[in-house]
Amino acid sequence: IAGITQAPTSQILAAGRRMTLRCTQDMRHNAMYWYRQDLGLGLRLIHYSNTAGTTGKGEVPDGYSVSRANTDDFPLTLASAVPSQTSVYFCASSPDRASYEQYFGPGTRLTVT
Amino acid sequence: QQQVKQSPQSLIVQKGGISIINCAYENTAFDYFPWYQQFPGKGPALLIAIRPDVSEKKEGRFTISFNKSAKQFSLHIMDSQPGDSATYFCAASEEAAGNKLTFGGGTRVLVKP
């Protein structure tokens, strides 16, 4: 089934630990995005990639890094997790940066203790 | 400061009633205004969208009303059904800025049978 997969589904992480959230899409979309969802704040863009090999910073990039080695994968890394990074993380994709519709994955629930 | 403000945060409506969610934006360069629907445990999915050159768009029981001069837009769910119970997010994007979505804070809608 075409779409976006994210792993893990949920994770409890000790503060200070490093964590990589995985995102893979099989729609051959060029643009990919990472959002965090917090109650009352909606979804906020962390990082994005318009095409393989390029990345950009979103609204809340501090404490996060991304890479885009190929079209399908867009991992998000927390180098040293802090409790304020407790959130639900969504990966999304769109055919290209000119496309308006974004397709979202099922999310990763992360708790940093 | 949120560029897209959404209200109310939550809404309870009886089956068959009308659900109304309002959003206001600041950036006059925004040129695309989508609404996303999210069910518990799932990622958001595009529901309906509008461009600022029209004042209303209807798709089935869902209608977007757009007021460019007031910088406001709203979602109306007619004949609300229990299956419409979800969280709804308004969003806005600007083509010149790469169509990155800015989301409102979300509205949790509960339709009582």
Coordinates of N, CA and C in Angstrom, one line a residue:
Chain A
I1 N 0.9 -1.2 0.0 CA 0.0 0.0 0.0 C 0.9 1.2 0.0
A2 N 0.7 2.1 -1.0 CA 1.5 3.3 -1.1 C 1.2 4.2 0.1
G3 N 2.2 4.9 0.5 CA 2.0 5.9 1.6 C 3.3 6.1 2.4
I4 N 3.1 6.6 3.6 CA 4.3 7.0 4.5 C 4.3 6.1 5.7
T5 N 5.4 5.5 6.0 CA 5.5 4.7 7.2 C 6.5 5.5 8.2
Q6 N 6.2 5.4 9.4 CA 7.1 6.0 10.5 C 7.4 5.0 11.5
A7 N 8.6 5.1 12.1 CA 9.0 4.1 13.1 C 9.9 4.9 14.1
P8 N 9.8 4.6 15.4 CA 8.8 3.7 16.0 C 7.4 4.3 16.1
T9 N 6.4 3.5 16.5 CA 5.1 4.1 16.8 C 5.1 5.0 18.0
S10 N 5.8 4.5 19.0 CA 6.0 5.3 20.2 C 7.3 4.9 20.9
Q11 N 7.7 5.8 21.7 CA 9.0 5.6 22.4 C 9.1 6.5 23.7
I12 N 9.6 5.9 24.7 CA 10.0 6.6 25.9 C 11.5 6.7 26.0
L13 N 12.0 7.9 26.1 CA 13.4 8.2 26.0 C 13.9 9.0 27.2
A14 N 15.0 8.6 27.7 CA 15.6 9.3 28.8 C 16.3 10.6 28.3
A15 N 16.1 11.7 29.1 CA 16.7 12.9 28.7 C 18.2 12.8 28.5
G16 N 18.7 13.4 27.4 CA 20.1 13.3 27.1 C 20.5 12.2 26.1
R17 N 19.6 11.3 25.9 CA 19.8 10.3 24.9 C 19.6 10.8 23.5
R18 N 20.2 10.1 22.5 CA 20.1 10.4 21.1 C 19.0 9.5 20.5
M19 N 18.2 10.0 19.6 CA 17.1 9.3 19.1 C 16.9 9.6 17.6
T20 N 16.7 8.7 16.7 CA 16.3 8.9 15.3 C 15.0 8.4 15.0
L21 N 14.1 9.3 14.6 CA 12.8 8.9 14.1 C 12.9 8.6 12.6
R22 N 12.3 7.5 12.2 CA 12.4 7.1 10.8 C 11.2 7.4 10.0
C23 N 11.3 7.8 8.8 CA 10.2 8.1 7.9 C 10.6 7.6 6.5
T24 N 9.7 6.8 5.9 CA 9.9 6.3 4.6 C 8.6 6.4 3.8
Q25 N 8.7 6.9 2.5 CA 7.6 7.0 1.6 C 7.9 6.3 0.3
D26 N 6.8 5.7 -0.2 CA 7.0 5.0 -1.5 C 6.2 5.6 -2.6
M27 N 5.9 6.9 -2.5 CA 5.1 7.6 -3.5 C 6.1 8.4 -4.5
R28 N 7.4 8.3 -4.3 CA 8.3 9.0 -5.1 C 8.1 10.5 -5.0
H29 N 7.6 11.0 -3.9 CA 7.5 12.4 -3.7 C 8.8 13.1 -3.5
N30 N 9.0 14.3 -4.1 CA 10.2 15.0 -3.9 C 10.3 15.7 -2.6
A31 N 9.2 16.3 -2.1 CA 9.2 17.1 -0.9 C 8.8 16.3 0.3
M32 N 9.5 16.5 1.4 CA 9.2 15.8 2.7 C 9.3 16.8 3.8
Y33 N 8.6 16.5 4.9 CA 8.5 17.5 6.0 C 8.4 16.7 7.3
W34 N 8.9 17.4 8.4 CA 8.7 16.9 9.7 C 8.0 17.9 10.5
Y35 N 6.9 17.5 11.2 CA 6.2 18.4 12.1 C 6.1 17.8 13.5
R36 N 5.9 18.6 14.5 CA 5.6 18.2 15.8 C 4.2 18.7 16.2
Q37 N 3.4 17.9 16.8 CA 2.0 18.3 17.2 C 1.9 18.3 18.7
D38 N 1.5 19.5 19.2 CA 1.3 19.7 20.6 C -0.1 20.3 20.8
L39 N -0.7 19.9 21.9 CA -2.1 20.3 22.1 C -2.2 21.9 22.1
G40 N -3.1 22.4 21.4 CA -3.4 23.8 21.3 C -2.4 24.6 20.4
L41 N -1.4 23.9 19.9 CA -0.4 24.6 19.1 C -0.5 24.1 17.6
G42 N -1.3 23.1 17.4 CA -1.4 22.5 16.1 C -0.2 21.8 15.7
L43 N 0.2 21.8 14.4 CA 1.4 21.2 13.9 C 2.4 22.3 13.5
R44 N 3.6 22.1 14.0 CA 4.6 23.1 13.7 C 5.7 22.4 12.9
L45 N 6.2 23.1 11.8 CA 7.2 22.6 11.0 C 8.6 22.6 11.6
I46 N 9.2 21.5 11.6 CA 10.6 21.4 12.2 C 11.7 21.5 11.1
H47 N 11.6 20.7 10.2 CA 12.6 20.7 9.0 C 11.8 20.2 7.8
Y48 N 12.3 20.6 6.6 CA 11.8 20.1 5.4 C 12.9 19.9 4.4
S49 N 12.5 19.2 3.3 CA 13.4 18.9 2.2 C 12.6 18.9 0.9
N50 N 13.1 19.8 0.0 CA 12.4 20.0 -1.3 C 12.7 18.9 -2.3
T51 N 13.9 18.3 -2.1 CA 14.4 17.2 -3.0 C 15.5 16.5 -2.3
A52 N 15.8 15.3 -2.8 CA 16.9 14.6 -2.2 C 18.2 15.4 -2.2
G53 N 18.9 15.4 -1.1 CA 20.2 16.1 -1.0 C 20.1 17.5 -0.5
T54 N 18.8 18.1 -0.3 CA 18.6 19.4 0.2 C 17.7 19.4 1.5
T55 N 18.0 20.2 2.4 CA 17.1 20.3 3.6 C 17.0 21.8 4.0
G56 N 16.0 22.1 4.8 CA 15.8 23.5 5.2 C 15.1 23.5 6.6
K57 N 15.3 24.6 7.3 CA 14.8 24.8 8.6 C 13.3 25.3 8.6
G58 N 12.5 24.7 9.5 CA 11.2 25.2 9.6 C 11.0 26.2 10.8
E59 N 9.9 26.1 11.4 CA 9.5 27.1 12.5 C 10.3 26.8 13.8
V60 N 10.4 25.5 14.1 CA 11.0 25.1 15.4 C 12.1 24.0 15.2
P61 N 13.3 24.4 14.6 CA 14.3 23.5 14.2 C 15.3 23.2 15.3
D62 N 15.4 24.0 16.4 CA 16.4 23.8 17.4 C 16.3 22.5 18.1
G63 N 17.4 21.8 18.2 CA 17.5 20.5 18.9 C 17.2 19.3 17.9
Y64 N 17.0 19.6 16.7 CA 16.7 18.6 15.7 C 17.6 18.7 14.5
S65 N 17.9 17.6 13.8 CA 18.6 17.6 12.6 C 17.9 16.5 11.6
V66 N 18.1 16.8 10.3 CA 17.6 15.8 9.3 C 18.6 15.6 8.3
S67 N 18.4 14.6 7.5 CA 19.2 14.3 6.3 C 18.3 13.7 5.2
R68 N 18.7 13.9 4.0 CA 17.9 13.4 2.9 C 18.8 12.8 1.8
A69 N 19.3 11.6 2.1 CA 20.3 10.9 1.3 C 19.6 10.4 0.0
N70 N 18.3 10.1 0.0 CA 17.6 9.6 -1.1 C 16.2 10.1 -1.1
T71 N 15.4 9.8 -2.2 CA 14.1 10.3 -2.3 C 13.1 9.7 -1.2
D72 N 13.3 8.5 -0.8 CA 12.3 7.8 0.0 C 12.4 8.0 1.5
D73 N 13.6 8.3 2.0 CA 13.8 8.4 3.5 C 14.2 9.8 4.0
F74 N 13.6 10.1 5.1 CA 13.8 11.4 5.7 C 13.9 11.3 7.2
P75 N 15.0 10.8 7.8 CA 15.1 10.6 9.2 C 15.2 11.9 10.0
L76 N 14.7 12.0 11.2 CA 14.8 13.1 12.1 C 15.5 12.7 13.3
T77 N 16.6 13.4 13.7 CA 17.4 13.0 14.8 C 17.4 14.1 15.9
L78 N 17.2 13.6 17.1 CA 17.3 14.4 18.3 C 18.7 14.0 18.9
A79 N 19.6 14.9 18.9 CA 21.0 14.6 19.3 C 21.1 14.4 20.8
S80 N 20.3 15.2 21.6 CA 20.3 15.0 23.0 C 19.0 15.5 23.5
A81 N 18.1 14.5 23.7 CA 16.7 14.8 24.0 C 16.5 15.5 25.3
V82 N 15.5 16.4 25.2 CA 15.1 17.2 26.4 C 13.6 17.0 26.6
P83 N 13.1 17.1 27.8 CA 11.6 16.9 28.1 C 10.7 17.7 27.2
S84 N 11.1 18.9 26.8 CA 10.3 19.8 26.0 C 10.1 19.2 24.6
Q85 N 10.8 18.2 24.2 CA 10.7 17.5 22.9 C 9.7 16.4 23.0
T86 N 9.0 16.2 24.2 CA 7.9 15.3 24.3 C 6.8 15.8 23.4
S87 N 6.4 15.0 22.4 CA 5.4 15.4 21.4 C 5.0 14.2 20.6
V88 N 4.1 14.5 19.6 CA 3.8 13.5 18.6 C 4.4 14.1 17.3
Y89 N 5.2 13.3 16.6 CA 5.9 13.7 15.5 C 5.3 13.1 14.2
F90 N 5.1 14.0 13.2 CA 4.5 13.5 12.0 C 5.4 13.8 10.8
C91 N 5.6 12.9 10.0 CA 6.3 13.0 8.7 C 5.3 13.2 7.6
A92 N 5.6 14.0 6.6 CA 4.6 14.3 5.5 C 5.4 14.4 4.2
S93 N 4.7 14.2 3.1 CA 5.4 14.4 1.8 C 4.4 15.0 0.8
S94 N 4.9 15.6 -0.2 CA 4.1 16.1 -1.3 C 4.9 15.9 -2.6
P95 N 4.2 15.8 -3.7 CA 4.9 15.5 -5.0 C 6.1 16.4 -5.2
D96 N 6.0 17.7 -5.0 CA 7.1 18.6 -5.1 C 6.7 19.9 -4.3
R97 N 7.6 20.9 -4.2 CA 7.4 22.0 -3.4 C 6.3 22.9 -3.9
A98 N 5.9 22.7 -5.2 CA 4.9 23.5 -5.8 C 3.5 22.9 -5.5
S99 N 3.5 21.7 -5.0 CA 2.2 21.0 -4.7 C 1.7 21.5 -3.4
Y100 N 0.4 21.7 -3.3 CA -0.2 22.2 -2.1 C -0.6 21.1 -1.1
E101 N -1.0 19.9 -1.6 CA -1.5 18.9 -0.7 C -0.3 18.1 -0.1
Q102 N -0.3 17.9 1.2 CA 0.7 17.1 1.9 C 0.0 15.8 2.4
Y103 N 0.8 14.7 2.4 CA 0.3 13.4 2.8 C 1.0 13.1 4.1
F104 N 0.3 12.7 5.1 CA 0.9 12.5 6.4 C 1.1 11.1 6.8
G105 N 2.1 10.7 7.5 CA 2.3 9.4 8.1 C 1.5 9.3 9.4
P106 N 1.5 8.1 10.0 CA 0.7 7.9 11.2 C 1.2 8.5 12.5
G107 N 2.5 9.0 12.5 CA 3.0 9.6 13.7 C 3.8 8.8 14.6
T108 N 4.7 9.4 15.3 CA 5.5 8.8 16.4 C 5.3 9.6 17.7
R109 N 4.8 8.9 18.7 CA 4.6 9.5 20.0 C 5.9 9.3 20.8
L110 N 6.5 10.5 21.1 CA 7.8 10.4 21.9 C 7.6 11.1 23.2
T111 N 8.0 10.4 24.3 CA 8.0 10.9 25.6 C 9.5 11.0 26.1
V112 N 9.9 12.2 26.5 CA 11.3 12.3 27.0 C 11.2 12.5 28.5
T113 N 11.8 11.6 29.3 CA 11.7 11.7 30.8 C 12.9 12.2 31.4
Chain B
Q1 N 4.3 33.9 18.2 CA 3.0 34.4 17.8 C 2.5 33.5 16.7
Q2 N 1.3 33.0 16.9 CA 0.7 32.1 15.9 C 0.2 32.9 14.7
Q3 N 0.6 32.6 13.5 CA 0.2 33.3 12.3 C -1.2 32.9 11.9
V4 N -1.7 31.8 12.3 CA -3.0 31.3 12.0 C -3.7 30.9 13.4
K5 N -4.7 31.7 13.7 CA -5.4 31.5 15.0 C -6.7 30.8 14.7
Q6 N -7.0 29.7 15.5 CA -8.2 28.9 15.3 C -9.0 28.9 16.5
S7 N -10.4 28.9 16.3 CA -11.3 28.8 17.4 C -12.6 28.1 17.0
P8 N -13.3 27.4 17.9 CA -12.9 27.2 19.3 C -11.9 26.0 19.4
Q9 N -11.4 25.8 20.6 CA -10.5 24.6 20.8 C -11.3 23.3 20.7
S10 N -12.5 23.4 21.2 CA -13.3 22.2 21.2 C -14.8 22.5 20.9
L11 N -15.5 21.6 20.4 CA -16.9 21.8 20.0 C -17.7 20.5 20.2
I12 N -18.9 20.6 20.8 CA -19.8 19.5 20.9 C -21.1 19.9 20.1
V13 N -21.5 19.0 19.2 CA -22.7 19.3 18.4 C -23.5 18.0 18.4
Q14 N -24.8 18.2 18.3 CA -25.7 17.1 18.2 C -25.7 16.6 16.7
K15 N -26.0 15.3 16.6 CA -26.1 14.7 15.2 C -27.1 15.5 14.4
G16 N -26.8 15.9 13.2 CA -27.7 16.7 12.4 C -27.4 18.2 12.5
G17 N -26.7 18.6 13.4 CA -26.4 20.0 13.6 C -25.3 20.5 12.7
I18 N -25.0 21.8 12.9 CA -23.9 22.4 12.1 C -22.7 22.7 13.0
S19 N -21.6 22.3 12.5 CA -20.3 22.6 13.2 C -19.6 23.7 12.5
I20 N -19.2 24.7 13.2 CA -18.5 25.9 12.6 C -17.2 26.1 13.3
I21 N -16.1 26.2 12.5 CA -14.8 26.4 13.1 C -14.2 27.6 12.3
N22 N -13.6 28.5 13.1 CA -13.2 29.8 12.5 C -11.6 29.9 12.6
C23 N -11.1 30.5 11.6 CA -9.6 30.8 11.6 C -9.3 32.2 11.1
A24 N -8.3 32.8 11.6 CA -7.9 34.1 11.2 C -6.4 34.1 11.0
Y25 N -5.9 34.8 10.0 CA -4.5 34.8 9.6 C -4.0 36.2 9.5
E26 N -2.7 36.4 9.6 CA -2.0 37.7 9.6 C -1.3 38.0 8.2
N27 N -0.7 36.9 7.7 CA 0.1 37.1 6.5 C -0.7 37.2 5.2
T28 N -0.8 38.4 4.6 CA -1.6 38.6 3.5 C -1.0 38.0 2.2
A29 N 0.2 37.4 2.3 CA 0.8 36.7 1.2 C 0.3 35.3 1.1
F30 N -0.4 34.8 2.1 CA -0.9 33.4 2.1 C -1.9 33.3 0.9
D31 N -1.7 32.2 0.1 CA -2.6 32.1 -1.1 C -3.2 30.7 -1.2
Y32 N -3.2 30.0 -0.1 CA -3.8 28.6 -0.2 C -4.3 28.3 1.3
F33 N -5.5 27.9 1.4 CA -6.1 27.7 2.8 C -6.8 26.4 2.8
P34 N -6.0 25.3 3.3 CA -6.6 24.0 3.4 C -7.2 23.7 4.8
W35 N -8.0 22.8 4.9 CA -8.5 22.2 6.2 C -8.1 20.7 6.2
Y36 N -7.5 20.3 7.3 CA -7.1 18.9 7.5 C -8.0 18.3 8.6
Q37 N -8.3 17.0 8.4 CA -9.1 16.3 9.4 C -8.2 15.2 10.0
Q38 N -8.2 15.0 11.3 CA -7.4 14.0 11.9 C -8.2 13.2 12.9
F39 N -8.2 11.9 12.7 CA -8.8 11.0 13.6 C -7.8 10.5 14.6
P40 N -8.3 10.1 15.8 CA -7.4 9.7 16.9 C -6.4 8.6 16.4
G41 N -5.1 8.8 16.7 CA -4.1 7.8 16.3 C -3.7 7.8 14.8
K42 N -4.2 8.8 14.1 CA -3.9 8.9 12.7 C -3.2 10.2 12.3
G43 N -2.6 10.3 11.2 CA -2.1 11.5 10.7 C -3.2 12.4 10.1
P44 N -3.0 13.7 10.0 CA -4.0 14.5 9.4 C -4.1 14.2 7.9
A45 N -5.3 14.4 7.3 CA -5.6 14.2 5.9 C -6.3 15.4 5.4
L46 N -6.0 15.8 4.2 CA -6.6 17.0 3.5 C -8.1 16.7 3.4
L47 N -8.9 17.7 3.8 CA -10.4 17.6 3.7 C -10.9 18.4 2.6
I48 N -10.5 19.7 2.6 CA -11.0 20.6 1.6 C -10.1 21.8 1.6
A49 N -10.0 22.6 0.5 CA -9.1 23.7 0.5 C -9.7 24.8 -0.4
I50 N -9.2 26.0 -0.2 CA -9.7 27.2 -1.0 C -8.6 28.1 -1.3
R51 N -8.7 28.8 -2.4 CA -7.8 29.9 -2.8 C -8.5 31.2 -2.5
P52 N -7.8 32.3 -2.3 CA -8.4 33.6 -1.9 C -9.2 34.3 -3.0
D53 N -9.2 33.7 -4.2 CA -10.0 34.4 -5.3 C -11.4 33.9 -5.3
V54 N -11.8 33.0 -4.4 CA -13.2 32.7 -4.3 C -13.7 32.8 -2.8
S55 N -15.0 33.1 -2.6 CA -15.4 33.3 -1.3 C -16.0 32.1 -0.6
E56 N -16.3 31.1 -1.4 CA -16.9 29.9 -0.8 C -16.6 28.7 -1.7
K57 N -16.4 27.5 -1.0 CA -16.2 26.3 -1.7 C -16.9 25.2 -0.9
K58 N -17.7 24.4 -1.6 CA -18.5 23.3 -1.0 C -18.1 22.0 -1.6
E59 N -17.9 21.0 -0.7 CA -17.7 19.6 -1.1 C -18.5 18.7 -0.1
G60 N -19.6 18.3 -0.7 CA -20.5 17.5 0.1 C -21.1 18.3 1.3
R61 N -20.9 17.8 2.5 CA -21.4 18.5 3.7 C -20.4 19.5 4.2
F62 N -19.3 19.6 3.6 CA -18.2 20.5 4.1 C -18.2 21.8 3.2
T63 N -18.1 22.9 3.9 CA -18.1 24.2 3.1 C -17.0 25.1 3.8
I64 N -16.2 25.7 3.0 CA -15.3 26.7 3.4 C -15.8 28.1 3.0
S65 N -15.9 29.0 4.0 CA -16.2 30.4 3.6 C -15.0 31.2 3.9
F66 N -14.7 32.1 2.9 CA -13.5 32.9 3.0 C -13.8 34.4 2.9
N67 N -13.2 35.2 3.8 CA -13.4 36.6 3.8 C -12.0 37.3 3.7
K68 N -11.6 37.6 2.5 CA -10.2 38.1 2.3 C -10.0 39.4 3.0
S69 N -10.9 40.3 3.0 CA -10.7 41.7 3.7 C -10.6 41.5 5.2
A70 N -11.3 40.6 5.8 CA -11.2 40.3 7.2 C -10.1 39.4 7.6
K71 N -9.4 38.8 6.6 CA -8.4 37.8 6.8 C -8.9 36.7 7.7
Q72 N -10.1 36.2 7.3 CA -10.7 35.1 8.1 C -11.3 34.0 7.1
F73 N -11.3 32.8 7.6 CA -12.0 31.7 6.9 C -12.5 30.7 7.9
S74 N -13.5 30.0 7.4 CA -14.2 29.1 8.3 C -14.6 27.9 7.6
L75 N -14.8 26.8 8.4 CA -15.3 25.5 8.0 C -16.6 25.3 8.6
H76 N -17.6 24.9 7.7 CA -18.9 24.6 8.2 C -19.2 23.1 7.8
I77 N -19.5 22.3 8.8 CA -19.9 20.9 8.6 C -21.4 20.9 8.8
M78 N -22.1 20.6 7.7 CA -23.6 20.6 7.7 C -24.0 19.1 8.1
D79 N -25.2 19.0 8.7 CA -25.7 17.7 9.0 C -24.6 16.8 9.7
S80 N -24.0 17.3 10.7 CA -22.9 16.7 11.4 C -23.3 15.2 11.8
Q81 N -22.3 14.3 11.5 CA -22.5 12.9 11.9 C -21.5 12.5 12.9
P82 N -21.8 11.4 13.7 CA -20.8 10.9 14.6 C -19.5 10.6 14.0
G83 N -19.5 10.1 12.7 CA -18.3 9.8 12.0 C -17.4 11.1 11.7
D84 N -18.0 12.3 11.9 CA -17.2 13.5 11.7 C -16.4 13.9 13.0
S85 N -16.6 13.1 14.0 CA -15.9 13.4 15.3 C -14.4 13.2 15.0
A86 N -13.7 14.3 15.1 CA -12.2 14.3 14.8 C -11.7 15.7 15.2
T87 N -10.4 15.8 15.0 CA -9.8 17.1 15.2 C -9.6 17.8 13.8
Y88 N -9.9 19.0 13.7 CA -9.8 19.7 12.5 C -8.8 20.9 12.6
F89 N -7.9 20.9 11.6 CA -6.9 22.0 11.6 C -7.1 22.8 10.3
C90 N -7.1 24.1 10.5 CA -7.0 25.0 9.4 C -5.5 25.3 9.2
A91 N -5.2 25.7 8.0 CA -3.8 25.9 7.6 C -3.7 27.0 6.5
A92 N -2.5 27.5 6.3 CA -2.3 28.5 5.2 C -0.9 28.3 4.7
S93 N -0.8 28.6 3.4 CA 0.6 28.5 2.8 C 0.7 29.6 1.8
E94 N 2.0 29.8 1.4 CA 2.3 30.9 0.5 C 3.2 30.2 -0.6
E95 N 2.8 30.3 -1.8 CA 3.5 29.7 -2.9 C 4.9 30.2 -3.0
A96 N 5.1 31.5 -2.8 CA 6.4 32.1 -3.0 C 7.4 31.6 -1.9
A97 N 6.9 31.1 -0.8 CA 7.7 30.6 0.3 C 7.8 29.0 0.3
G98 N 7.4 28.5 -0.9 CA 7.6 27.0 -1.0 C 6.4 26.2 -0.5
N99 N 5.3 26.8 -0.3 CA 4.1 26.1 0.1 C 4.2 25.4 1.4
K100 N 5.0 25.9 2.3 CA 5.1 25.3 3.6 C 3.9 25.7 4.4
L101 N 3.2 24.7 5.0 CA 2.0 24.9 5.7 C 2.2 25.5 7.1
T102 N 1.4 26.5 7.5 CA 1.3 27.1 8.8 C -0.1 26.7 9.3
F103 N -0.1 25.9 10.4 CA -1.3 25.4 11.0 C -1.9 26.2 12.1
G104 N -3.2 26.2 12.2 CA -3.9 26.7 13.4 C -3.8 25.6 14.5
G105 N -4.3 26.0 15.7 CA -4.1 25.2 16.9 C -5.0 23.9 16.9
G106 N -6.0 23.8 16.1 CA -6.8 22.7 16.0 C -8.1 22.8 16.8
T107 N -9.2 22.1 16.4 CA -10.5 22.1 17.0 C -10.9 20.7 17.1
R108 N -11.2 20.2 18.4 CA -11.7 18.9 18.5 C -13.2 18.9 18.5
V109 N -13.8 18.2 17.5 CA -15.2 18.2 17.3 C -15.8 16.8 17.8
L110 N -16.8 16.9 18.6 CA -17.5 15.7 19.0 C -18.9 15.8 18.6
V111 N -19.4 14.9 17.8 CA -20.8 14.8 17.4 C -21.5 13.8 18.2
K112 N -22.5 14.2 18.9 CA -23.2 13.3 19.8 C -24.4 12.7 19.0
P113 N -24.6 11.4 19.1 CA -25.7 10.7 18.4 C -27.1 11.1 19.0

